[in-house]
Amino acid sequence: MARPPDSTDALEPTLVELRCRSRVLSLAQPAVMGVLNVTPDSFSDGGLHADLVGALAAARRMVAEGAGIIDVGGESTRPGSLPPPLEEELRRVVPVVRAIAAELDVLISVDTSRAEVIAAALAAGAHLINDVRALQAPGALEAAAAGGAAVCVMHMQGDPATMQLAPRYGDVVEEVADWLAARVAACRAAGIASDAIVVDPGFGFGKNAAHQLALFAALEKFTRLGCPLLVGVSRKSMVGQLTGRPVADRLAGSVALAALAAERGAAILRAHDVAATVDAVRIGAALRRRGEAG
Ligand code: YH5
């Protein structure tokens, strides 16, 4: 059950379960969402996952390492990227979702904004729609609701092509939290159940270094929106800014932030390096429980 959004007992867990179509994901322990890019320009795999066999092998490995969710993405949303044609996104995503659903006992999330991809992915066996545009595209909210999917609504200022050029906020924490509350209300109004909505402040999506530090320091506040909180910082510029390291050397920094996010109440950690992130969230979650026990 969701607790009321105005509740002030900060350290009480928000939700213990996420309803995803036919399945229920326990969030008694934070879950790790493994990133499976099926884009030819993927920053981490040089396009190696573009074929079905490679994608399935990567998914198997992430499940063996403890991922509770596999996040399949056919659109690169890295800063400066443009969306692929619809047919191309469908061609990348749908066969991979179908193959994972047939073989692996794991929740499948699809990182997409388009109504057509949402409908096709749900028909292929996806459980959760993870949208960096928070279901604002025409028909997206309706497609997710019609399929009975769980959703993740993420905050982004601008669009991937230009979002990192000049991000601006008055109070970044308040603006992002208010905006997410409005998107949660829109999801509920469209018929998506309260226990099927995840929120995400959107690290790297139209935020500078100071904005990201402010958001991270305020993660506890986002848990008070009454929905499970997803945090995605793995390998991102925030880790680069704090450690001075290039993308290839950001494992330790990413894992440190994952532990801290779990300690601050994140329920789902989106990560490329699943095994290390599973250990990190165990540590963060144990410390959180200790704090709750007083
Ligand atoms: C997210 O935070 N992120 S795709 C730039 C990088 C590294 C990684 C090198 N989808 C999120 O992973 N979905 C992406 O710099 C997401 N939350 C949710 N819900 C971007 C990505 C990345 C970008």
Short mmCIF file of C-alpha atoms and ligand atoms in Angstrom, two decimals:
data_model
loop_
_atom_site.label_atom_id
_atom_site.label_comp_id
_atom_site.label_asym_id
_atom_site.label_seq_id
_atom_site.Cartn_x
_atom_site.Cartn_y
_atom_site.Cartn_z
CA MET A 1 0.00 0.00 0.00
CA ALA A 2 1.10 3.56 -0.69
CA ARG A 3 1.40 5.81 2.28
CA PRO A 4 -0.05 9.29 2.08
CA PRO A 5 2.18 11.73 0.16
CA ASP A 6 1.99 14.28 2.98
CA SER A 7 3.36 11.86 5.55
CA THR A 8 6.44 13.23 7.35
CA ASP A 9 7.94 10.13 9.01
CA ALA A 10 10.93 10.27 6.72
CA LEU A 11 12.58 6.92 7.31
CA GLU A 12 9.60 4.62 6.93
CA PRO A 13 9.75 2.59 3.68
CA THR A 14 7.39 3.96 1.03
CA LEU A 15 6.17 0.80 -0.63
CA VAL A 16 7.23 -2.78 -0.24
CA GLU A 17 5.94 -4.03 -3.56
CA LEU A 18 5.65 -2.83 -7.13
CA ARG A 19 2.78 -4.24 -9.19
CA CYS A 20 3.94 -4.99 -12.75
CA ARG A 21 1.15 -6.62 -14.81
CA SER A 22 1.03 -10.28 -13.76
CA ARG A 23 3.96 -9.94 -11.39
CA VAL A 24 4.89 -8.33 -8.11
CA LEU A 25 8.41 -7.06 -7.43
CA SER A 26 9.36 -7.05 -3.77
CA LEU A 27 11.15 -3.88 -2.77
CA ALA A 28 11.78 -5.00 0.80
CA GLN A 29 15.39 -5.00 -0.47
CA PRO A 30 16.28 -2.43 -3.15
CA ALA A 31 16.28 -3.96 -6.64
CA VAL A 32 19.01 -3.53 -9.22
CA MET A 33 17.84 -2.69 -12.75
CA GLY A 34 20.50 -3.87 -15.22
CA VAL A 35 21.04 -1.70 -18.31
CA LEU A 36 20.76 -3.53 -21.62
CA ASN A 37 21.45 -1.13 -24.46
CA VAL A 38 20.40 -2.35 -27.87
CA THR A 39 21.60 0.76 -29.65
CA PRO A 40 24.39 0.63 -32.26
CA ASP A 41 26.06 3.69 -30.65
CA SER A 42 25.80 2.41 -27.08
CA PHE A 43 28.55 4.07 -25.02
CA SER A 44 29.39 0.98 -23.00
CA ASP A 45 29.33 -1.91 -25.44
CA GLY A 46 30.30 -0.46 -28.78
CA GLY A 47 27.19 -1.99 -30.36
CA LEU A 48 28.03 -5.56 -29.34
CA HIS A 49 24.53 -6.04 -27.91
CA ALA A 50 22.87 -5.00 -31.13
CA ASP A 51 22.33 -8.62 -32.08
CA LEU A 52 19.88 -10.83 -30.28
CA VAL A 53 22.39 -13.45 -29.18
CA GLY A 54 24.63 -10.88 -27.54
CA ALA A 55 21.71 -9.15 -25.85
CA LEU A 56 20.37 -12.39 -24.44
CA ALA A 57 23.80 -13.39 -23.13
CA ALA A 58 24.13 -9.99 -21.40
CA ALA A 59 20.66 -10.37 -19.88
CA ARG A 60 21.46 -13.89 -18.59
CA ARG A 61 24.60 -12.62 -16.96
CA MET A 62 22.84 -9.70 -15.28
CA VAL A 63 20.15 -12.05 -13.91
CA ALA A 64 22.85 -14.41 -12.59
CA GLU A 65 24.49 -11.41 -10.90
CA GLY A 66 21.25 -10.53 -9.11
CA ALA A 67 19.38 -8.05 -11.31
CA GLY A 68 15.66 -7.97 -10.51
CA ILE A 69 14.84 -5.95 -13.63
CA ILE A 70 16.42 -5.81 -17.09
CA ASP A 71 16.02 -2.41 -18.77
CA VAL A 72 16.00 -2.78 -22.55
CA GLY A 73 16.70 0.46 -24.42
CA GLY A 74 16.70 1.06 -28.17
CA GLU A 75 17.06 4.85 -28.09
CA SER A 76 20.32 6.42 -26.93
CA THR A 77 19.41 9.32 -24.63
CA ARG A 78 22.97 10.34 -23.91
CA PRO A 79 23.52 14.10 -24.12
CA GLY A 80 23.54 15.19 -27.77
CA SER A 81 21.58 12.16 -29.07
CA LEU A 82 18.65 12.21 -31.49
CA PRO A 83 15.88 9.55 -31.44
CA PRO A 84 16.09 6.77 -34.08
CA PRO A 85 13.24 6.25 -36.59
CA LEU A 86 10.29 4.39 -35.04
CA GLU A 87 10.79 1.28 -37.19
CA GLU A 88 14.40 1.08 -36.12
CA GLU A 89 13.54 1.33 -32.42
CA LEU A 90 10.91 -1.41 -32.80
CA ARG A 91 13.35 -3.62 -34.70
CA ARG A 92 15.95 -3.26 -31.94
CA VAL A 93 13.71 -3.67 -28.90
CA VAL A 94 10.87 -6.08 -29.60
CA PRO A 95 12.86 -9.27 -30.45
CA VAL A 96 15.06 -8.79 -27.38
CA VAL A 97 12.04 -8.38 -25.06
CA ARG A 98 10.41 -11.47 -26.56
CA ALA A 99 13.57 -13.56 -26.14
CA ILE A 100 14.15 -12.49 -22.52
CA ALA A 101 10.49 -13.11 -21.63
CA ALA A 102 10.69 -16.60 -23.12
CA GLU A 103 13.84 -17.61 -21.30
CA LEU A 104 14.45 -15.65 -18.10
CA ASP A 105 12.48 -15.24 -14.89
CA VAL A 106 13.05 -11.50 -14.53
CA LEU A 107 11.05 -8.30 -14.80
CA ILE A 108 11.54 -6.63 -18.15
CA SER A 109 11.50 -2.88 -18.42
CA VAL A 110 11.64 -0.98 -21.69
CA ASP A 111 13.29 2.43 -21.93
CA THR A 112 11.06 4.16 -24.50
CA SER A 113 8.85 7.21 -25.03
CA ARG A 114 6.76 6.15 -28.03
CA ALA A 115 3.22 4.77 -27.78
CA GLU A 116 3.87 2.27 -30.60
CA VAL A 117 6.96 0.87 -28.87
CA ILE A 118 5.15 0.73 -25.51
CA ALA A 119 2.29 -1.30 -27.05
CA ALA A 120 4.62 -3.63 -28.96
CA ALA A 121 6.92 -4.16 -25.98
CA LEU A 122 3.99 -5.02 -23.69
CA ALA A 123 2.65 -7.45 -26.31
CA ALA A 124 6.13 -9.04 -26.40
CA GLY A 125 6.16 -9.55 -22.61
CA ALA A 126 7.54 -6.36 -21.00
CA HIS A 127 6.30 -5.48 -17.50
CA LEU A 128 7.46 -1.92 -16.87
CA ILE A 129 7.74 1.15 -19.10
CA ASN A 130 10.70 3.32 -18.12
CA ASP A 131 10.29 6.65 -19.86
CA VAL A 132 12.83 9.47 -19.65
CA ARG A 133 10.06 11.71 -21.08
CA ALA A 134 7.62 10.60 -18.36
CA LEU A 135 4.87 9.42 -20.75
CA GLN A 136 4.28 12.87 -22.27
CA ALA A 137 4.43 11.72 -25.93
CA PRO A 138 1.07 11.44 -27.73
CA GLY A 139 -0.71 8.23 -26.66
CA ALA A 140 2.12 7.04 -24.38
CA LEU A 141 0.23 7.28 -21.10
CA GLU A 142 -2.81 5.58 -22.63
CA ALA A 143 -0.70 2.77 -24.13
CA ALA A 144 0.97 2.06 -20.79
CA ALA A 145 -2.35 2.16 -18.91
CA ALA A 146 -4.11 -0.03 -21.50
CA GLY A 147 -1.40 -2.69 -21.16
CA GLY A 148 -1.58 -2.67 -17.34
CA ALA A 149 2.11 -1.84 -17.16
CA ALA A 150 4.05 -0.42 -14.26
CA VAL A 151 5.74 2.86 -15.20
CA CYS A 152 8.77 4.90 -14.23
CA VAL A 153 8.34 8.65 -14.70
CA MET A 154 11.65 10.51 -14.89
CA HIS A 155 12.37 14.24 -14.78
CA MET A 156 14.26 15.79 -17.69
CA GLN A 157 14.76 19.49 -18.45
CA GLY A 158 14.75 19.97 -22.24
CA ASP A 159 15.57 17.07 -24.56
CA PRO A 160 18.65 14.86 -24.99
CA ALA A 161 19.94 16.88 -27.95
CA THR A 162 20.41 20.07 -25.89
CA MET A 163 19.65 19.33 -22.22
CA GLN A 164 23.19 19.68 -20.87
CA LEU A 165 23.97 23.00 -22.61
CA ALA A 166 22.48 25.39 -20.02
CA PRO A 167 20.33 23.75 -17.34
CA ARG A 168 18.60 26.35 -15.15
CA TYR A 169 16.48 26.10 -12.01
CA GLY A 170 15.34 28.30 -9.17
CA ASP A 171 15.19 25.58 -6.49
CA VAL A 172 16.11 22.38 -8.33
CA VAL A 173 14.84 20.01 -5.61
CA GLU A 174 11.47 21.72 -5.29
CA GLU A 175 10.97 22.05 -9.05
CA VAL A 176 11.84 18.42 -9.79
CA ALA A 177 9.72 17.12 -6.89
CA ASP A 178 6.69 19.24 -7.88
CA TRP A 179 7.01 18.18 -11.50
CA LEU A 180 7.21 14.48 -10.55
CA ALA A 181 4.16 14.85 -8.27
CA ALA A 182 2.22 16.25 -11.24
CA ARG A 183 3.28 13.35 -13.49
CA VAL A 184 2.29 10.83 -10.80
CA ALA A 185 -1.14 12.52 -10.67
CA ALA A 186 -1.40 12.29 -14.48
CA CYS A 187 -0.56 8.57 -14.36
CA ARG A 188 -3.20 7.95 -11.70
CA ALA A 189 -5.77 9.95 -13.68
CA ALA A 190 -5.02 7.76 -16.73
CA GLY A 191 -5.82 4.65 -14.68
CA ILE A 192 -2.36 3.47 -13.67
CA ALA A 193 -2.51 2.01 -10.17
CA SER A 194 -0.68 3.86 -7.40
CA ASP A 195 1.38 0.77 -6.61
CA ALA A 196 2.58 0.60 -10.23
CA ILE A 197 4.30 4.02 -10.42
CA VAL A 198 8.02 4.68 -9.86
CA VAL A 199 9.59 8.18 -9.74
CA ASP A 200 13.09 9.26 -10.78
CA PRO A 201 14.76 12.70 -10.48
CA GLY A 202 16.70 12.00 -13.70
CA PHE A 203 20.41 12.36 -12.98
CA GLY A 204 22.23 13.66 -16.07
CA PHE A 205 19.08 14.88 -17.79
CA GLY A 206 19.31 18.68 -17.88
CA LYS A 207 21.24 19.17 -14.61
CA ASN A 208 24.69 20.60 -13.92
CA ALA A 209 27.07 19.34 -11.21
CA ALA A 210 25.58 21.55 -8.49
CA HIS A 211 22.01 20.53 -9.43
CA GLN A 212 22.91 16.84 -9.22
CA LEU A 213 24.58 17.20 -5.83
CA ALA A 214 21.53 19.06 -4.53
CA LEU A 215 19.20 16.33 -5.84
CA PHE A 216 21.32 13.53 -4.44
CA ALA A 217 21.52 15.21 -1.04
CA ALA A 218 17.70 15.48 -1.09
CA LEU A 219 16.86 11.91 -2.16
CA GLU A 220 14.95 11.36 1.06
CA LYS A 221 12.49 14.06 0.00
CA PHE A 222 11.70 12.18 -3.22
CA THR A 223 10.73 9.08 -1.25
CA ARG A 224 7.92 11.20 0.21
CA LEU A 225 6.16 11.37 -3.16
CA GLY A 226 4.60 8.06 -2.08
CA CYS A 227 6.13 5.96 -4.90
CA PRO A 228 9.27 3.83 -5.06
CA LEU A 229 12.32 5.94 -6.01
CA LEU A 230 14.61 4.94 -8.88
CA VAL A 231 18.13 6.36 -9.10
CA GLY A 232 20.31 6.07 -12.22
CA VAL A 233 23.82 7.43 -11.80
CA SER A 234 25.85 4.51 -13.17
CA ARG A 235 28.87 5.74 -15.21
CA LYS A 236 27.30 9.18 -15.63
CA SER A 237 28.90 12.63 -15.74
CA MET A 238 28.12 13.12 -12.04
CA VAL A 239 30.56 10.30 -11.27
CA GLY A 240 33.04 11.81 -13.71
CA GLN A 241 32.75 15.25 -12.09
CA LEU A 242 33.27 13.87 -8.58
CA THR A 243 36.15 11.50 -9.41
CA GLY A 244 37.77 13.09 -12.46
CA ARG A 245 37.53 9.75 -14.28
CA PRO A 246 36.50 8.87 -17.87
CA VAL A 247 33.47 6.64 -18.56
CA ALA A 248 35.54 3.44 -18.64
CA ASP A 249 36.87 4.04 -15.08
CA ARG A 250 33.69 4.97 -13.22
CA LEU A 251 32.82 1.62 -11.60
CA ALA A 252 34.00 2.45 -8.08
CA GLY A 253 32.40 5.89 -8.09
CA SER A 254 29.12 4.51 -9.46
CA VAL A 255 29.02 1.80 -6.80
CA ALA A 256 29.74 4.29 -4.01
CA LEU A 257 26.81 6.47 -5.13
CA ALA A 258 24.55 3.39 -5.40
CA ALA A 259 25.26 2.48 -1.76
CA LEU A 260 24.56 6.04 -0.65
CA ALA A 261 21.34 6.19 -2.70
CA ALA A 262 20.07 2.94 -1.14
CA GLU A 263 20.89 4.30 2.31
CA ARG A 264 18.83 7.39 1.46
CA GLY A 265 15.79 5.37 0.41
CA ALA A 266 16.21 4.53 -3.28
CA ALA A 267 14.20 1.38 -4.04
CA ILE A 268 15.60 0.67 -7.53
CA LEU A 269 19.16 1.32 -8.72
CA ARG A 270 19.69 1.43 -12.49
CA ALA A 271 23.21 0.18 -13.22
CA HIS A 272 25.52 -1.22 -15.86
CA ASP A 273 27.66 -3.21 -13.38
CA VAL A 274 25.10 -5.41 -11.70
CA ALA A 275 27.18 -7.65 -9.40
CA ALA A 276 29.04 -4.74 -7.77
CA THR A 277 25.83 -2.70 -7.48
CA VAL A 278 24.00 -5.58 -5.76
CA ASP A 279 26.70 -5.60 -3.04
CA ALA A 280 26.53 -1.81 -2.74
CA VAL A 281 22.75 -1.72 -2.24
CA ARG A 282 22.91 -4.50 0.34
CA ILE A 283 25.26 -2.32 2.37
CA GLY A 284 23.20 0.84 1.90
CA ALA A 285 19.94 -0.95 2.72
CA ALA A 286 21.37 -2.54 5.88
CA LEU A 287 22.49 0.86 7.13
CA ARG A 288 19.06 2.31 6.32
CA ARG A 289 17.31 -0.43 8.28
CA ARG A 290 19.66 0.18 11.19
CA GLY A 291 18.71 3.87 11.05
CA GLU A 292 15.02 3.02 10.98
CA ALA A 293 15.45 0.80 14.03
CA GLY A 294 16.79 3.89 15.83
C1 YH5 B 1 17.98 7.21 -15.61
O1 YH5 B 1 18.75 7.87 -14.89
N1 YH5 B 1 19.36 6.97 -17.74
S1 YH5 B 1 20.04 6.36 -20.32
C2 YH5 B 1 25.28 9.17 -20.04
C3 YH5 B 1 26.40 8.55 -19.52
C4 YH5 B 1 26.27 7.31 -18.89
C5 YH5 B 1 25.04 6.70 -18.82
C6 YH5 B 1 28.67 8.56 -19.99
N2 YH5 B 1 17.81 5.87 -18.89
C7 YH5 B 1 18.27 6.81 -16.95
O2 YH5 B 1 22.47 5.60 -18.70
N3 YH5 B 1 16.12 5.77 -17.14
C8 YH5 B 1 19.05 6.41 -18.92
O3 YH5 B 1 27.57 9.22 -19.57
C9 YH5 B 1 17.32 6.11 -17.66
N4 YH5 B 1 16.76 6.86 -15.13
C10 YH5 B 1 15.85 6.15 -15.87
N5 YH5 B 1 14.67 5.85 -15.33
C11 YH5 B 1 21.47 7.36 -19.93
C12 YH5 B 1 22.60 6.65 -19.29
C13 YH5 B 1 23.93 7.31 -19.38
C14 YH5 B 1 24.06 8.55 -19.98
#
